Each structure stands twice: as structure tokens, then as C-alpha cells.
Amino acid sequence: MTQDWYIIDDVEKLDTPALVVYPDRVKANIDLLKSMINNVDRLRPHVKTYKNKEVTLLLLAADVHKFKCATIAEAELLAVCKAPDVLLAYQPVGPKLYRFVKLMQTYSHTKFSCLVDNAVAAKEISDIAQANKLTINVYLDLNVGMNRTGIPAGFEALQLYMDCAVLPGLNPVGLHAYDGHIHDVDLETRTERCNAGFEPVLKLQQDLKQRGYPEPIIVAGGSPTFPIHSKRKQVECSPGTFVYWDKGYQLGMPEQPFLPAALVITRVISLPDATKVCLDVGHKSVSAENELNKRIYFLNAPELKPVGQSEEHLVVEAGKDHAYQVGDVLYGMPHHICPTVALYERTYIIENNTLNGEWLNAARDRKITI
């Protein structure tokens, strides 16, 4: 009988809860992603999922040279790895802007860019850039339905892009359209919604070209809409979750056959009554923004039903006459891996079913050096 891929033979050495990663599966996911697009130069994966040097180096070795991130620490992590092209998918305001400039000055081998969605921020970015004798590449952040940041792709966006072009510290280079609100399980429905939201983006790109601007680069989508945007010949795509995958996307994006590559290992620590089991995987150990039954799925105990969770504990219903004992190890697949990774300072590496080192999730911190 073949041993399950996730089993750790020397798991007794592992204190729990613990985040573990299987590098061979990460590499397989990177290869799969490359096979799903016509040109690897169109890939701009998001570092927010994994937050460490090691996966960055695996991506660079696979000829992925463009990256996206959301924090200064993530941008610095990429720069330390000598990533050639880094988009901070965030509009730097206040001290973050000074840190961004310092990043550009410190890591001159990396080409940095950031987002902008209003004239006040654009002027501030330009002034700071000019004071430091820099020109900052900016992407117009477009609101295509997320309704958090961004400007609708219409006349105001056109005007802002043109305003950025005359500000001495800015160089507008493209459009950023993140449609993370679109995650219908049915791919046809997802495609229809994605295309509808993308039409104004294409029109804005054409309007800018007609006014004599170089064709703006379009950076679009995340994991849910990657199969759709990947078919647009010139669009850069920004999936992130693909490196580790998770239960949420496994259920919600069945057309994408990425492998689960990161798990949370937990142990039974108490048996509160005849039918319940208590595990050491609380809010601090797995992303808890979803409803209780959509936080963690146990590969070797799929029948367990969560009934309560606190900071350090998860209580599950196991049923009458269950066989679980204190000390039993469970292998949990998070429903949302990105914020789960942010809960762990380190990842334990599993190769050939044994513990084989650690990866530090350095960019889980808000600051590395800058």
C-alpha cells in the first residue's frame, strides 16, 4: 500500500501547531502554472502567499522575473533575492512612501513600481521622488468591482493617468485591475463576470494609446480569474495561492489542478467528553476569517466537524465510540493559506516524508530592514 503523500515519518519531532511545506509539490505547481500561459514573461505572481526567500528563488529559477507584493517587507524580500521587477500593489502614503523610496535607493538592481488612484497621492509620490532625484513608475489602480481602492476605468481614470504623465517624479506605465471579488465555482459564470469587468479596462488602454501614450501594461486578476486572463495575449497575470494551494480554492476553482503543498499539523490534546476532541489549532494557528466549518480540513480525519474555536484550541465533534486518543496527529489543509502563513515565523520542510529543514517566513513581519 502506497503511503499518503502528506505523512511525516518522524512527526514526533515536530511541535504543534506547525506549518509544513512539501517543496516537490511547490515545484510541480510552478511548472503547472507555466504550462497554463503562452509566455512566462506574462507571469507576475504575488508573494503574499508564501513570504519567504526559498519560494522566490524557485520562481526565479523557473524564469519568472516579475513579482507583485502588498507590503514594504515583501518588496524587500524580493529585492534581497534580486528579483528584477517588483510591483508594490499598494498606494504608498505617509511613512510608507519614504520607506518605498529608501527601498529604491538601497536595491537599485530591482525595478520597483507602485499603484496610484488619486491626484493627492500622485502629487505626494511625485514630490518625494523629485526630492530624491528619482522617477517612480506607477500603475493606475482601477476599481473593477472590489470596491476598496482604485478608480473606475472611465474619464476620471483617463485624466488621472494624463496628470501622472506631467508630474515630474512619475512615469505612468500601466493599469492594475484586481478582480478578487469574482470567485464563482462555475467557470462560465466566472468568465462572464470577469470579461464584463475587464471591458472598461481595455477601453481605457485604447483611449490612452489613441492620445499618443505608449500602450499601458495591464496587470490583472488573481488565482480565481487566472485561467481567463491567461488567454489575453498581452495581459500580465498575478496569481499567488498556486504555490501552496488550499482547500478553499480546491473546492472553488476545480478547473485548476494545483497540488496542496502546505499543511498545518496539529495534535489531539484533550478529550472533553465522550464525542468531542480538542486540538491545538486555534485562531492563532489557522486563518479564522471564514465561518467555523471553513477554516481547516483534516486529510486523515475528514469526518471531524468543528464546533468551537478559541485562540489556542479547536474543538471538533468526532461522534460516539470514536478512536481518537490524546497525542494523535492530524494533517490539516487550511481553507485560506495566505493569512495562515502570516501566523507562522517559519515553515518546516518535508521531503521524502521526513523533516528536512526550515524556511523563515521573513516577510510576515512588517519590516525586514527598511
Coordinates of C-alpha atoms in Angstrom, one line a residue:
M1 CA 0.0 0.0 0.0
T2 CA 1.4 3.4 -1.0
Q3 CA 1.9 5.8 1.8
D4 CA -0.2 9.0 1.6
W5 CA 1.9 11.9 0.3
Y6 CA 1.5 14.1 3.4
I7 CA 2.5 11.6 6.1
I8 CA 5.6 12.7 8.1
D9 CA 7.5 9.6 9.3
D10 CA 9.3 11.5 12.1
V11 CA 6.4 13.7 13.1
E12 CA 7.2 13.0 16.7
K13 CA 10.0 15.6 16.4
L14 CA 7.5 18.3 15.3
D15 CA 6.0 20.6 17.9
T16 CA 2.4 21.6 17.0
P17 CA 0.7 23.5 15.7
A18 CA 3.2 23.7 12.8
L19 CA 3.1 24.9 9.2
V20 CA 4.8 22.4 6.9
V21 CA 5.6 22.7 3.2
Y22 CA 6.4 20.0 0.6
P23 CA 8.9 21.6 -1.9
D24 CA 8.4 18.9 -4.6
R25 CA 4.8 19.9 -4.8
V26 CA 5.6 23.6 -4.9
K27 CA 7.9 23.0 -7.8
A28 CA 5.2 21.0 -9.6
N29 CA 2.7 23.9 -9.0
I30 CA 5.2 26.3 -10.6
D31 CA 5.6 24.1 -13.6
L32 CA 1.9 23.7 -13.9
L33 CA 1.4 27.5 -13.8
K34 CA 3.9 28.0 -16.6
S35 CA 2.1 25.4 -18.7
M36 CA -1.1 27.4 -18.4
I37 CA 0.2 30.6 -20.1
N38 CA 1.7 31.2 -23.5
N39 CA 4.7 33.3 -22.2
V40 CA 6.3 33.1 -18.8
D41 CA 7.1 36.8 -19.1
R42 CA 3.4 37.4 -18.6
L43 CA 3.5 36.0 -15.1
R44 CA 3.7 38.3 -12.1
P45 CA 3.0 36.1 -9.1
H46 CA 2.0 37.6 -5.8
V47 CA 4.5 36.9 -2.9
K48 CA 1.8 37.4 -0.2
T49 CA 1.0 33.7 -0.1
Y50 CA 4.4 32.3 0.8
K51 CA 6.5 35.3 2.2
N52 CA 9.9 33.6 2.1
K53 CA 13.2 33.6 0.1
E54 CA 13.1 30.0 -0.9
V55 CA 9.9 30.0 -3.0
T56 CA 11.1 33.3 -4.6
L57 CA 14.3 31.6 -5.6
L58 CA 12.4 28.6 -7.0
L59 CA 10.3 31.0 -9.1
L60 CA 13.4 32.9 -10.3
A61 CA 15.0 29.6 -11.3
A62 CA 11.9 28.8 -13.3
D63 CA 12.4 32.0 -15.3
V64 CA 9.8 34.1 -13.5
H65 CA 11.2 37.6 -13.3
K66 CA 8.3 39.8 -12.4
F67 CA 6.6 39.8 -9.0
K68 CA 3.8 41.6 -7.1
C69 CA 3.6 42.3 -3.4
A70 CA 1.5 44.2 -0.9
T71 CA 3.9 45.4 1.8
I72 CA 7.3 47.0 2.0
A73 CA 8.7 43.9 3.7
E74 CA 7.5 41.7 0.9
A75 CA 9.1 44.1 -1.6
E76 CA 12.4 44.0 0.3
L77 CA 12.3 40.2 0.5
L78 CA 12.0 40.1 -3.3
A79 CA 14.8 42.6 -3.7
V80 CA 17.1 40.7 -1.4
C81 CA 16.6 37.7 -3.8
K82 CA 17.5 40.0 -6.7
A83 CA 14.1 39.9 -8.3
P84 CA 14.4 42.1 -11.4
D85 CA 10.9 43.7 -11.4
V86 CA 8.7 44.3 -8.4
L87 CA 5.2 45.9 -8.3
L88 CA 4.1 47.1 -4.9
A89 CA 0.3 46.6 -5.4
Y90 CA -0.4 49.3 -2.9
Q91 CA -0.5 53.1 -2.9
P92 CA 2.2 54.3 -0.5
V93 CA 1.1 57.1 1.7
G94 CA 2.8 58.8 4.6
P95 CA 5.9 56.9 6.1
K96 CA 5.3 54.0 3.7
L97 CA 6.2 56.3 0.9
Y98 CA 9.5 57.3 2.5
R99 CA 10.2 53.6 3.0
F100 CA 9.4 52.8 -0.6
V101 CA 11.9 55.5 -1.8
K102 CA 14.5 54.1 0.6
L103 CA 13.9 50.6 -0.9
M104 CA 14.5 52.0 -4.4
Q105 CA 17.7 53.7 -3.3
T106 CA 19.0 50.6 -1.4
Y107 CA 18.2 47.9 -4.0
S108 CA 19.0 49.7 -7.3
H109 CA 19.2 46.3 -9.1
T110 CA 15.5 45.9 -8.8
K111 CA 13.0 47.9 -10.8
F112 CA 10.2 49.0 -8.5
S113 CA 6.8 50.4 -9.2
C114 CA 3.7 51.1 -7.2
L115 CA 0.0 52.0 -7.5
V116 CA -1.8 55.3 -7.5
D117 CA -5.6 56.0 -7.6
N118 CA -6.0 59.7 -6.7
A119 CA -4.4 63.1 -7.5
V120 CA -3.4 63.9 -3.9
A121 CA -1.3 60.7 -3.5
A122 CA 0.1 61.1 -7.0
K123 CA 1.4 64.6 -6.2
E124 CA 2.9 63.4 -2.9
I125 CA 4.6 60.5 -4.6
S126 CA 5.9 62.8 -7.3
D127 CA 7.2 65.4 -4.9
I128 CA 9.1 62.8 -2.8
A129 CA 10.5 61.2 -5.9
Q130 CA 11.7 64.6 -7.3
A131 CA 13.3 65.5 -3.9
N132 CA 15.3 62.3 -4.1
K133 CA 16.1 62.6 -7.8
L134 CA 14.0 59.6 -8.7
T135 CA 11.3 58.8 -11.2
I136 CA 8.8 56.3 -9.9
N137 CA 6.9 54.0 -12.3
V138 CA 3.2 53.9 -11.4
Y139 CA 0.3 51.8 -12.4
L140 CA -3.2 53.3 -12.2
D141 CA -5.2 51.2 -9.7
L142 CA -8.6 50.5 -11.2
N143 CA -11.7 49.6 -9.3
V144 CA -13.3 46.7 -11.3
G145 CA -15.6 45.6 -8.5
M146 CA -13.6 45.1 -5.3
N147 CA -14.7 48.5 -4.0
R148 CA -11.8 49.0 -1.7
T149 CA -9.2 51.0 -3.6
G150 CA -9.0 52.1 -7.2
I151 CA -10.7 54.5 -9.6
P152 CA -13.4 53.4 -12.1
A153 CA -12.0 52.8 -15.6
G154 CA -13.6 55.9 -17.2
F155 CA -12.9 59.6 -17.8
E156 CA -11.6 60.3 -14.3
A157 CA -9.1 57.5 -14.7
L158 CA -8.0 58.8 -18.1
Q159 CA -7.5 62.3 -16.6
L160 CA -5.5 60.9 -13.7
Y161 CA -3.2 58.9 -16.0
M162 CA -2.6 62.1 -18.0
D163 CA -2.0 64.1 -14.8
C164 CA 0.6 61.5 -13.7
A165 CA 2.3 61.8 -17.1
V166 CA 3.1 65.5 -16.5
L167 CA 4.1 65.2 -12.8
P168 CA 8.0 65.3 -12.9
G169 CA 8.6 62.5 -10.4
L170 CA 6.2 60.0 -12.0
N171 CA 6.2 57.7 -15.1
P172 CA 2.8 56.1 -15.6
V173 CA 3.4 52.7 -17.2
G174 CA 0.2 50.7 -16.8
L175 CA -3.1 49.7 -15.4
H176 CA -3.8 47.4 -12.4
A177 CA -7.1 45.6 -12.3
Y178 CA -7.6 43.2 -9.4
D179 CA -10.9 41.3 -9.6
G180 CA -10.7 39.3 -6.4
H181 CA -14.4 39.6 -5.8
I182 CA -15.1 37.2 -8.6
H183 CA -14.9 33.6 -7.4
D184 CA -17.9 31.7 -8.8
V185 CA -17.3 28.0 -8.8
D186 CA -18.8 27.7 -12.3
L187 CA -16.1 28.8 -14.7
E188 CA -18.5 30.0 -17.3
T189 CA -20.2 32.4 -14.9
R190 CA -16.8 33.5 -13.6
T191 CA -15.6 34.2 -17.1
E192 CA -18.7 36.3 -18.0
R193 CA -18.3 38.4 -14.9
C194 CA -14.5 38.8 -15.4
N195 CA -15.0 39.8 -19.1
A196 CA -17.6 42.3 -18.2
G197 CA -15.4 44.0 -15.6
F198 CA -12.4 43.9 -17.9
E199 CA -14.1 45.7 -20.9
P200 CA -13.7 49.2 -19.4
V201 CA -10.0 48.4 -18.7
L202 CA -9.4 47.6 -22.3
K203 CA -11.2 50.7 -23.5
L204 CA -9.1 52.9 -21.2
Q205 CA -6.0 51.3 -22.5
Q206 CA -7.1 52.0 -26.1
D207 CA -8.1 55.6 -25.2
L208 CA -4.6 56.2 -23.8
K209 CA -3.0 54.8 -26.9
Q210 CA -5.1 57.0 -29.1
R211 CA -3.9 60.0 -27.2
G212 CA -0.3 59.1 -28.0
Y213 CA 0.8 57.3 -24.8
P214 CA 2.8 54.1 -25.0
E215 CA 0.5 51.1 -24.7
P216 CA -0.1 50.8 -20.9
I217 CA 0.8 47.4 -19.4
I218 CA -2.2 45.7 -17.8
V219 CA -1.7 43.7 -14.7
A220 CA -4.9 41.8 -13.9
G221 CA -6.5 39.2 -11.7
G222 CA -5.5 36.7 -9.1
S223 CA -5.9 33.0 -8.8
P224 CA -9.7 32.7 -9.5
T225 CA -9.6 34.6 -12.8
F226 CA -6.1 33.4 -13.8
P227 CA -7.5 30.9 -16.4
I228 CA -9.4 33.7 -18.0
H229 CA -6.8 36.5 -18.1
S230 CA -4.1 34.0 -19.1
K231 CA -5.9 33.8 -22.5
R232 CA -5.4 37.5 -23.1
K233 CA -2.2 37.6 -25.1
Q234 CA -0.7 40.8 -23.6
V235 CA -2.0 40.9 -20.0
E236 CA 0.3 40.2 -17.1
C237 CA -1.3 37.8 -14.6
S238 CA -0.9 37.8 -10.8
P239 CA -1.9 34.5 -9.1
G240 CA -0.4 33.9 -5.7
T241 CA -2.1 30.9 -4.0
F242 CA -1.0 28.5 -6.7
V243 CA 2.4 27.8 -4.9
Y244 CA 0.7 26.2 -1.9
W245 CA -2.9 26.0 -2.9
D246 CA -5.6 25.5 -0.2
K247 CA -9.0 23.8 0.5
G248 CA -11.0 26.9 -0.4
Y249 CA -9.6 27.1 -3.9
Q250 CA -9.5 23.3 -4.3
L251 CA -13.3 23.5 -3.8
G252 CA -14.0 26.8 -5.5
M253 CA -11.6 26.5 -8.6
P254 CA -12.0 22.8 -9.6
E255 CA -10.6 23.6 -13.1
Q256 CA -7.2 24.4 -11.7
P257 CA -5.4 21.2 -10.7
F258 CA -2.7 22.6 -8.4
L259 CA -1.4 20.4 -5.6
P260 CA -1.9 21.1 -1.9
A261 CA 1.7 21.9 -0.8
A262 CA 1.3 23.4 2.7
L263 CA -0.5 21.9 5.7
V264 CA -1.0 22.8 9.4
I265 CA -0.1 19.9 11.6
T266 CA -2.0 19.6 14.9
R267 CA -2.4 17.2 17.8
V268 CA -5.2 15.9 19.9
I269 CA -4.5 17.5 23.4
S270 CA -7.8 16.7 25.2
L271 CA -11.0 14.6 25.1
P272 CA -13.6 17.0 26.7
D273 CA -16.4 14.5 26.6
A274 CA -17.5 11.2 25.0
T275 CA -17.9 12.6 21.5
K276 CA -15.6 15.6 21.3
V277 CA -11.9 16.1 20.6
C278 CA -9.8 19.1 21.4
L279 CA -6.9 20.1 19.1
D280 CA -4.1 22.6 19.5
V281 CA -5.0 24.6 16.4
G282 CA -6.7 27.9 17.4
H283 CA -7.3 31.3 15.8
K284 CA -3.5 31.9 16.1
S285 CA -2.7 28.8 14.1
V286 CA -5.1 28.9 11.1
S287 CA -6.9 31.7 9.3
A288 CA -10.1 32.3 11.1
E289 CA -11.9 34.9 8.9
N290 CA -14.3 32.3 7.4
E291 CA -17.1 30.5 9.2
L292 CA -16.1 27.8 11.6
N293 CA -16.6 24.9 9.2
K294 CA -14.4 26.6 6.5
R295 CA -11.2 27.1 8.3
I296 CA -9.3 23.7 8.2
Y297 CA -10.0 20.3 6.6
F298 CA -8.2 17.2 8.0
L299 CA -6.8 14.9 5.3
N300 CA -6.6 12.0 7.7
A301 CA -9.8 12.8 9.6
P302 CA -12.4 14.2 7.1
E303 CA -15.3 13.3 9.3
L304 CA -14.5 15.7 12.1
K305 CA -16.8 18.6 12.4
P306 CA -15.6 21.8 14.2
V307 CA -17.9 23.0 16.9
G308 CA -15.8 25.7 18.6
Q309 CA -12.5 27.5 18.3
S310 CA -10.6 29.9 20.5
E311 CA -7.1 31.4 20.4
E312 CA -5.2 28.1 21.1
H313 CA -7.9 25.4 20.7
L314 CA -10.2 23.8 18.2
V315 CA -13.0 21.5 19.5
V316 CA -14.4 19.0 17.0
E317 CA -17.2 16.6 17.1
A318 CA -16.0 13.0 16.4
G319 CA -19.1 11.0 17.3
K320 CA -19.8 8.2 19.7
D321 CA -17.2 5.5 20.1
H322 CA -14.5 7.4 18.2
A323 CA -11.0 6.0 18.4
Y324 CA -9.1 9.3 18.8
Q325 CA -6.5 9.5 21.6
V326 CA -4.5 12.3 23.2
G327 CA -1.3 12.7 21.1
D328 CA -2.8 11.7 17.8
V329 CA -1.5 13.8 14.9
L330 CA -3.9 15.4 12.3
Y331 CA -2.9 16.8 9.0
G332 CA -4.9 20.0 8.3
M333 CA -5.4 21.7 4.9
P334 CA -6.3 25.4 5.5
H335 CA -9.2 26.8 3.7
H336 CA -7.2 30.1 3.2
I337 CA -3.5 29.6 3.1
C338 CA -2.3 33.2 2.6
P339 CA -3.3 34.6 6.1
T340 CA -2.4 31.3 7.6
V341 CA 1.2 31.6 6.5
A342 CA 1.3 35.0 8.1
L343 CA 0.7 33.4 11.5
Y344 CA 4.0 31.4 11.4
E345 CA 7.5 32.7 11.6
R346 CA 8.8 29.6 10.0
T347 CA 7.8 26.7 7.7
Y348 CA 9.1 23.2 8.3
I349 CA 10.2 21.4 5.1
I350 CA 9.1 17.9 4.3
E351 CA 11.0 15.8 1.8
N352 CA 10.7 12.1 1.3
N353 CA 8.2 12.0 4.2
T354 CA 10.7 13.4 6.7
L355 CA 11.6 16.7 8.3
N356 CA 14.4 18.4 6.3
G357 CA 14.9 22.0 7.4
E358 CA 13.1 25.2 7.8
W359 CA 12.2 28.2 5.7
L360 CA 11.8 31.6 7.5
N361 CA 8.6 33.5 6.5
A362 CA 10.6 36.7 6.8
A363 CA 8.0 38.9 5.1
R364 CA 5.3 38.1 7.7
D365 CA 6.9 40.9 9.6
R366 CA 6.1 44.5 8.6
K367 CA 9.8 45.4 8.5
I368 CA 12.9 43.5 7.4
T369 CA 15.5 46.3 7.4
I370 CA 13.7 49.3 5.8

